[in-house]
Each structure stands twice: as structure tokens, then as C-alpha cells.
Amino acid sequence: MQLRYAFRLYPDAAQQAALARAFGCARVVFNDAVRAREDARKAGKPFPTAGQLSTRLITQAKRTAERAWLGEVSAVVLQQSLRDAEAAYKNFFACLKGTRKGPQLGPPRFKSRKDARQSIRFTANARWSITDAGRLNLPKIGPVKVKWSRTLPATPTSVTVIKDAAGRYFASFVVDTDPAADQARMPETDRTIGIDLGLTLPQRGYPHRGPLRRHEDRLPALPAARGEEAEEGPAGAVPQAEGIQEPGQGPFQGCPCPCQGR
């Protein structure tokens, strides 16, 4: 099983500039791959293979004056950008054939420097590492400060550096784990925990009705679908949850504190 662990990064000014170059180079290679495929489609020619694109858009492009700056970043970043373009086309063709499950995807689009999310990926071939001081050492970027919130259960196979719309940086590690070993590592306990789903607190005695209101238009059709007769009731009436009392009722009626029974 593969798990993903994300941690906050704090690159300095020089490292932010190096990451910006890496984001830009990866974006250019991705767009060049999409353009090469589209040109071949319009000309009625076979799509260039991943190997041909790698030779043309990376190896040969570095020797030209227009793309010489591609050599300023790790070659693994550029290769992974080509893999992303290849995967996007495979998913698109699978959707056309109807062999892909899930939402239908369109053809790959050109990336923009104004996109809210920028990312680059380093595999083991890039020889990135975690230093003894706990920094993430990336090729041609340097050791970046990491806010470690937990310990990685195993050695990561790859790391993706992400910059979000708020200008924050994150490192997303992919770790191969064994579910049986993970379960054996967990201590035995008979306790349970609850998860806060972020629902708003009840106000004036009413429960949170957001999900109910989103689906209440389906309520009249449910009895018919089960072959039952729908119960008559006032139009727009919302079923009252059992045990929830209206404002001014119940044990808090006449409470002298400012809560007013809320």
C-alpha cells in the first residue's frame, strides 16, 4: 500500500527562486509535449513516443539558445513532467474508449504560470535526501527547512514539492507500507474516538440542517420508490429530529442566563 505524507516547507529567498525556476522549466516541458502531440494530430501523423519527446524536448533542447536554461534544474524534474503529460493522454484516451472508471477527463491543457498550484516531483533517481539536521536536500535547490509533524514509517520513494495559491510550500512524500506491519505496530485499545466534521453548532434549539435541505427535494419521491404512499403534510415542512425541541421549550425554558435556552 502506498501512503502520502505532507509536511510544510520553509525555503529561503534563494531556494524560492530555484523552486520558481524548477516550476517554470517543468511547465515549459509539459506544454512542449502537449504542443508536439497536438501538431502531430493536426498533421495526421502518429503521436511521438515518450522516448522521442524526451530526446527532442529535453536532451536536444538544452543545447539550443532558446531552451539552454533547462539545464539549470534537475533532469528528473523534466522527465517527470513528461510522464505527467503521458499519463494525462492515457487517461484521456481511456475515457474515450470507456475503459476508465470515475469522472470523464478531457485532453491535457496547456499549463500557465498563473495556475494556483505549481508542483514538481523528485524520484529516487534524483538522489534527494533528508539530512541529519532534518532538512530536505533537493538537487540544484539545496537543503530546505521542513516542519516535521510526525515520523515517516518508511523510506519515501518520491517527493513532490507543491506551492499552493497562498504561496505556501509543501513536501508530499510517497511511502510504501505493509498494512499488516502497520496494524501490528499499533497498540491494542478498547477506546474509540470521534471526528469533528466541521458542522455548525445548533442555534436556538435547531439541529444542523444543511445536509437535510440539500436532499429534502428527494424526500417526496422516496416513498414512491419503495411502493409506499407519501404522507400528507404541509408544503415545505421539514421533519423535526427526534428529541430536538423548539426554542422556549424543554428544561432550559425561562433560563435567566444570556443563552436563552440555546
GROMACS .gro file of C-alpha atoms in nm:
model
  262
    1MET     CA    1   0.000   0.000   0.000
    2GLN     CA    2   0.121   0.348  -0.084
    3LEU     CA    3   0.059   0.631   0.160
    4ARG     CA    4   0.122   1.001   0.118
    5TYR     CA    5   0.257   1.225   0.393
    6ALA     CA    6   0.263   1.604   0.353
    7PHE     CA    7   0.480   1.848   0.550
    8ARG     CA    8   0.521   2.224   0.540
    9LEU     CA    9   0.837   2.361   0.380
   10TYR     CA   10   1.009   2.691   0.458
   11PRO     CA   11   1.254   2.769   0.175
   12ASP     CA   12   1.469   3.082   0.198
   13ALA     CA   13   1.475   3.350  -0.071
   14ALA     CA   14   1.741   3.177  -0.284
   15GLN     CA   15   1.563   2.843  -0.260
   16GLN     CA   16   1.231   3.002  -0.354
   17ALA     CA   17   1.397   3.143  -0.668
   18ALA     CA   18   1.539   2.798  -0.750
   19LEU     CA   19   1.198   2.639  -0.698
   20ALA     CA   20   1.040   2.901  -0.924
   21ARG     CA   21   1.288   2.807  -1.200
   22ALA     CA   22   1.209   2.439  -1.150
   23PHE     CA   23   0.833   2.504  -1.165
   24GLY     CA   24   0.878   2.708  -1.482
   25CYS     CA   25   1.100   2.453  -1.656
   26ALA     CA   26   0.864   2.167  -1.572
   27ARG     CA   27   0.571   2.371  -1.704
   28VAL     CA   28   0.752   2.451  -2.030
   29VAL     CA   29   0.842   2.086  -2.093
   30PHE     CA   30   0.483   1.980  -2.024
   31ASN     CA   31   0.348   2.242  -2.264
   32ASP     CA   32   0.603   2.148  -2.529
   33ALA     CA   33   0.491   1.786  -2.505
   34VAL     CA   34   0.125   1.881  -2.543
   35ARG     CA   35   0.207   2.108  -2.837
   36ALA     CA   36   0.409   1.832  -3.009
   37ARG     CA   37   0.119   1.589  -2.973
   38GLU     CA   38  -0.133   1.844  -3.100
   39ASP     CA   39   0.085   1.932  -3.401
   40ALA     CA   40   0.112   1.563  -3.487
   41ARG     CA   41  -0.265   1.518  -3.458
   42LYS     CA   42  -0.339   1.816  -3.683
   43ALA     CA   43  -0.087   1.693  -3.940
   44GLY     CA   44  -0.235   1.342  -3.934
   45LYS     CA   45   0.090   1.190  -3.813
   46PRO     CA   46   0.144   0.932  -3.537
   47PHE     CA   47   0.193   1.068  -3.189
   48PRO     CA   48   0.561   1.093  -3.089
   49THR     CA   49   0.660   0.841  -2.824
   50ALA     CA   50   0.777   0.934  -2.475
   51GLY     CA   51   1.136   0.849  -2.571
   52GLN     CA   52   1.124   1.073  -2.878
   53LEU     CA   53   0.979   1.359  -2.675
   54SER     CA   54   1.247   1.316  -2.409
   55THR     CA   55   1.523   1.338  -2.669
   56ARG     CA   56   1.371   1.632  -2.853
   57LEU     CA   57   1.231   1.840  -2.568
   58ILE     CA   58   1.499   1.783  -2.304
   59THR     CA   59   1.829   1.647  -2.435
   60GLN     CA   60   1.838   1.841  -2.762
   61ALA     CA   61   1.654   2.143  -2.628
   62LYS     CA   62   1.925   2.206  -2.366
   63ARG     CA   63   2.176   2.254  -2.649
   64THR     CA   64   1.977   2.537  -2.807
   65ALA     CA   65   1.989   2.902  -2.710
   66GLU     CA   66   1.610   2.915  -2.663
   67ARG     CA   67   1.599   2.630  -2.408
   68ALA     CA   68   1.950   2.633  -2.258
   69TRP     CA   69   1.808   2.732  -1.918
   70LEU     CA   70   1.653   2.386  -1.888
   71GLY     CA   71   1.995   2.272  -1.767
   72GLU     CA   72   1.958   2.484  -1.454
   73VAL     CA   73   1.717   2.235  -1.294
   74SER     CA   74   1.730   1.864  -1.223
   75ALA     CA   75   1.673   1.644  -1.528
   76VAL     CA   76   1.448   1.419  -1.317
   77VAL     CA   77   1.203   1.707  -1.274
   78LEU     CA   78   1.179   1.746  -1.651
   79GLN     CA   79   1.141   1.371  -1.707
   80GLN     CA   80   0.861   1.354  -1.451
   81SER     CA   81   0.685   1.641  -1.626
   82LEU     CA   82   0.688   1.438  -1.948
   83ARG     CA   83   0.549   1.140  -1.756
   84ASP     CA   84   0.265   1.357  -1.630
   85ALA     CA   85   0.179   1.460  -1.986
   86GLU     CA   86   0.193   1.096  -2.098
   87ALA     CA   87  -0.035   0.990  -1.810
   88ALA     CA   88  -0.281   1.269  -1.892
   89TYR     CA   89  -0.311   1.148  -2.252
   90LYS     CA   90  -0.352   0.785  -2.144
   91ASN     CA   91  -0.635   0.881  -1.910
   92PHE     CA   92  -0.800   1.088  -2.184
   93PHE     CA   93  -0.787   0.803  -2.436
   94ALA     CA   94  -0.914   0.560  -2.173
   95CYS     CA   95  -1.214   0.788  -2.119
   96LEU     CA   96  -1.283   0.793  -2.493
   97LYS     CA   97  -1.277   0.413  -2.501
   98GLY     CA   98  -1.491   0.388  -2.190
   99THR     CA   99  -1.235   0.177  -2.006
  100ARG     CA  100  -1.160   0.430  -1.732
  101LYS     CA  101  -1.371   0.440  -1.419
  102GLY     CA  102  -1.457   0.764  -1.248
  103PRO     CA  103  -1.517   1.111  -1.388
  104GLN     CA  104  -1.459   1.170  -1.756
  105LEU     CA  105  -1.144   1.365  -1.839
  106GLY     CA  106  -1.072   1.592  -2.130
  107PRO     CA  107  -0.748   1.625  -2.324
  108PRO     CA  108  -0.448   1.780  -2.146
  109ARG     CA  109  -0.447   2.157  -2.146
  110PHE     CA  110  -0.154   2.394  -2.150
  111LYS     CA  111  -0.030   2.495  -1.807
  112SER     CA  112   0.001   2.861  -1.712
  113ARG     CA  113   0.234   3.041  -1.477
  114LYS     CA  114  -0.083   3.187  -1.322
  115ASP     CA  115  -0.213   2.846  -1.216
  116ALA     CA  116  -0.298   2.839  -0.847
  117ARG     CA  117  -0.097   2.523  -0.787
  118GLN     CA  118   0.258   2.454  -0.902
  119SER     CA  119   0.438   2.125  -0.840
  120ILE     CA  120   0.750   1.928  -0.928
  121ARG     CA  121   0.836   1.568  -0.845
  122PHE     CA  122   1.167   1.407  -0.749
  123THR     CA  123   1.213   1.031  -0.765
  124ALA     CA  124   1.493   0.826  -0.614
  125ASN     CA  125   1.699   0.881  -0.931
  126ALA     CA  126   1.727   1.249  -0.838
  127ARG     CA  127   1.924   1.150  -0.526
  128TRP     CA  128   1.736   1.378  -0.294
  129SER     CA  129   1.783   1.310   0.075
  130ILE     CA  130   1.687   1.407   0.429
  131THR     CA  131   1.987   1.546   0.614
  132ASP     CA  132   2.084   1.468   0.973
  133ALA     CA  133   1.957   1.814   1.066
  134GLY     CA  134   1.610   1.722   0.935
  135ARG     CA  135   1.622   1.928   0.615
  136LEU     CA  136   1.505   1.815   0.272
  137ASN     CA  137   1.805   1.829   0.040
  138LEU     CA  138   1.686   1.873  -0.319
  139PRO     CA  139   1.919   1.871  -0.623
  140LYS     CA  140   2.005   2.221  -0.752
  141ILE     CA  141   1.786   2.372  -0.478
  142GLY     CA  142   1.964   2.289  -0.154
  143PRO     CA  143   1.860   2.184   0.197
  144VAL     CA  144   1.512   2.317   0.267
  145LYS     CA  145   1.373   2.356   0.617
  146VAL     CA  146   1.087   2.113   0.695
  147LYS     CA  147   0.827   2.130   0.970
  148TRP     CA  148   0.809   1.764   1.070
  149SER     CA  149   0.471   1.695   1.232
  150ARG     CA  150   0.520   1.316   1.251
  151THR     CA  151   0.771   1.046   1.167
  152LEU     CA  152   0.774   0.874   0.831
  153PRO     CA  153   0.707   0.499   0.876
  154ALA     CA  154   0.944   0.401   0.594
  155THR     CA  155   1.188   0.546   0.343
  156PRO     CA  156   0.994   0.751   0.084
  157THR     CA  157   1.011   0.651  -0.280
  158SER     CA  158   0.947   1.002  -0.416
  159VAL     CA  159   0.875   1.354  -0.302
  160THR     CA  160   0.658   1.619  -0.466
  161VAL     CA  161   0.719   1.985  -0.386
  162ILE     CA  162   0.399   2.189  -0.408
  163LYS     CA  163   0.332   2.562  -0.399
  164ASP     CA  164  -0.033   2.645  -0.336
  165ALA     CA  165  -0.237   2.954  -0.418
  166ALA     CA  166  -0.145   3.113  -0.084
  167GLY     CA  167   0.228   3.093  -0.163
  168ARG     CA  168   0.291   2.813   0.088
  169TYR     CA  169   0.528   2.527   0.013
  170PHE     CA  170   0.469   2.161   0.098
  171ALA     CA  171   0.661   1.837   0.056
  172SER     CA  172   0.445   1.534  -0.021
  173PHE     CA  173   0.622   1.201   0.034
  174VAL     CA  174   0.505   0.867  -0.109
  175VAL     CA  175   0.579   0.575   0.123
  176ASP     CA  176   0.533   0.203   0.056
  177THR     CA  177   0.392   0.037   0.367
  178ASP     CA  178   0.269  -0.307   0.473
  179PRO     CA  179  -0.084  -0.293   0.623
  180ALA     CA  180  -0.013  -0.596   0.843
  181ALA     CA  181   0.304  -0.440   0.982
  182ASP     CA  182   0.124  -0.111   1.042
  183GLN     CA  183  -0.153  -0.286   1.234
  184ALA     CA  184   0.096  -0.480   1.444
  185ARG     CA  185   0.273  -0.156   1.532
  186MET     CA  186  -0.047  -0.001   1.668
  187PRO     CA  187  -0.115  -0.062   2.040
  188GLU     CA  188  -0.423  -0.260   2.141
  189THR     CA  189  -0.701  -0.046   2.287
  190ASP     CA  190  -1.073  -0.066   2.356
  191ARG     CA  191  -1.128   0.308   2.325
  192THR     CA  192  -1.292   0.490   2.039
  193ILE     CA  193  -1.255   0.846   1.918
  194GLY     CA  194  -1.484   1.090   1.743
  195ILE     CA  195  -1.405   1.307   1.442
  196ASP     CA  196  -1.524   1.666   1.414
  197LEU     CA  197  -1.680   1.701   1.068
  198GLY     CA  198  -1.694   2.079   1.095
  199LEU     CA  199  -2.072   2.110   1.131
  200THR     CA  200  -2.201   2.437   1.275
  201LEU     CA  201  -2.335   2.426   1.630
  202PRO     CA  202  -2.712   2.415   1.675
  203GLN     CA  203  -2.866   2.757   1.717
  204ARG     CA  204  -3.184   2.831   1.910
  205GLY     CA  205  -3.258   2.461   1.955
  206TYR     CA  206  -3.245   2.369   1.582
  207PRO     CA  207  -3.014   2.093   1.461
  208HIS     CA  208  -2.775   2.142   1.172
  209ARG     CA  209  -2.999   2.105   0.866
  210GLY     CA  210  -2.754   2.170   0.585
  211PRO     CA  211  -2.748   1.811   0.450
  212LEU     CA  212  -3.124   1.776   0.501
  213ARG     CA  213  -3.200   2.088   0.298
  214ARG     CA  214  -2.977   1.973   0.016
  215HIS     CA  215  -3.174   1.647  -0.012
  216GLU     CA  216  -3.523   1.744   0.102
  217ASP     CA  217  -3.641   1.775  -0.259
  218ARG     CA  218  -3.588   1.399  -0.287
  219LEU     CA  219  -3.799   1.315   0.019
  220PRO     CA  220  -4.139   1.303  -0.157
  221ALA     CA  221  -4.004   1.059  -0.417
  222LEU     CA  222  -3.856   0.813  -0.168
  223PRO     CA  223  -4.186   0.654  -0.053
  224ALA     CA  224  -4.297   0.616  -0.415
  225ALA     CA  225  -3.971   0.444  -0.499
  226ARG     CA  226  -4.043   0.192  -0.221
  227GLY     CA  227  -4.401   0.144  -0.338
  228GLU     CA  228  -4.547   0.328  -0.039
  229GLU     CA  229  -4.784   0.619  -0.018
  230ALA     CA  230  -4.634   0.952   0.072
  231GLU     CA  231  -4.755   1.103   0.397
  232GLU     CA  232  -4.954   1.421   0.372
  233GLY     CA  233  -4.803   1.724   0.536
  234PRO     CA  234  -4.768   2.098   0.496
  235ALA     CA  235  -4.574   2.211   0.192
  236GLY     CA  236  -4.213   2.282   0.266
  237ALA     CA  237  -4.232   2.121   0.609
  238VAL     CA  238  -3.902   1.983   0.734
  239PRO     CA  239  -3.920   1.674   0.957
  240GLN     CA  240  -3.829   1.755   1.315
  241ALA     CA  241  -3.544   1.548   1.453
  242GLU     CA  242  -3.647   1.324   1.739
  243GLY     CA  243  -3.551   1.463   2.077
  244ILE     CA  244  -3.491   1.818   1.943
  245GLN     CA  245  -3.727   2.072   2.092
  246GLU     CA  246  -3.830   2.409   1.961
  247PRO     CA  247  -3.693   2.729   2.120
  248GLY     CA  248  -3.853   2.816   2.450
  249GLN     CA  249  -3.932   2.452   2.533
  250GLY     CA  250  -3.758   2.191   2.741
  251PRO     CA  251  -3.552   2.217   3.057
  252PHE     CA  252  -3.392   2.548   2.958
  253GLN     CA  253  -3.721   2.734   2.932
  254GLY     CA  254  -3.701   3.052   3.134
  255CYS     CA  255  -3.327   3.020   3.190
  256PRO     CA  256  -3.203   3.351   3.341
  257CYS     CA  257  -2.860   3.336   3.170
  258PRO     CA  258  -2.795   3.505   2.831
  259CYS     CA  259  -2.808   3.172   2.647
  260GLN     CA  260  -3.191   3.191   2.628
  261GLY     CA  261  -3.210   2.816   2.608
  262ARG     CA  262  -2.974   2.789   2.310
   0.00000   0.00000   0.00000
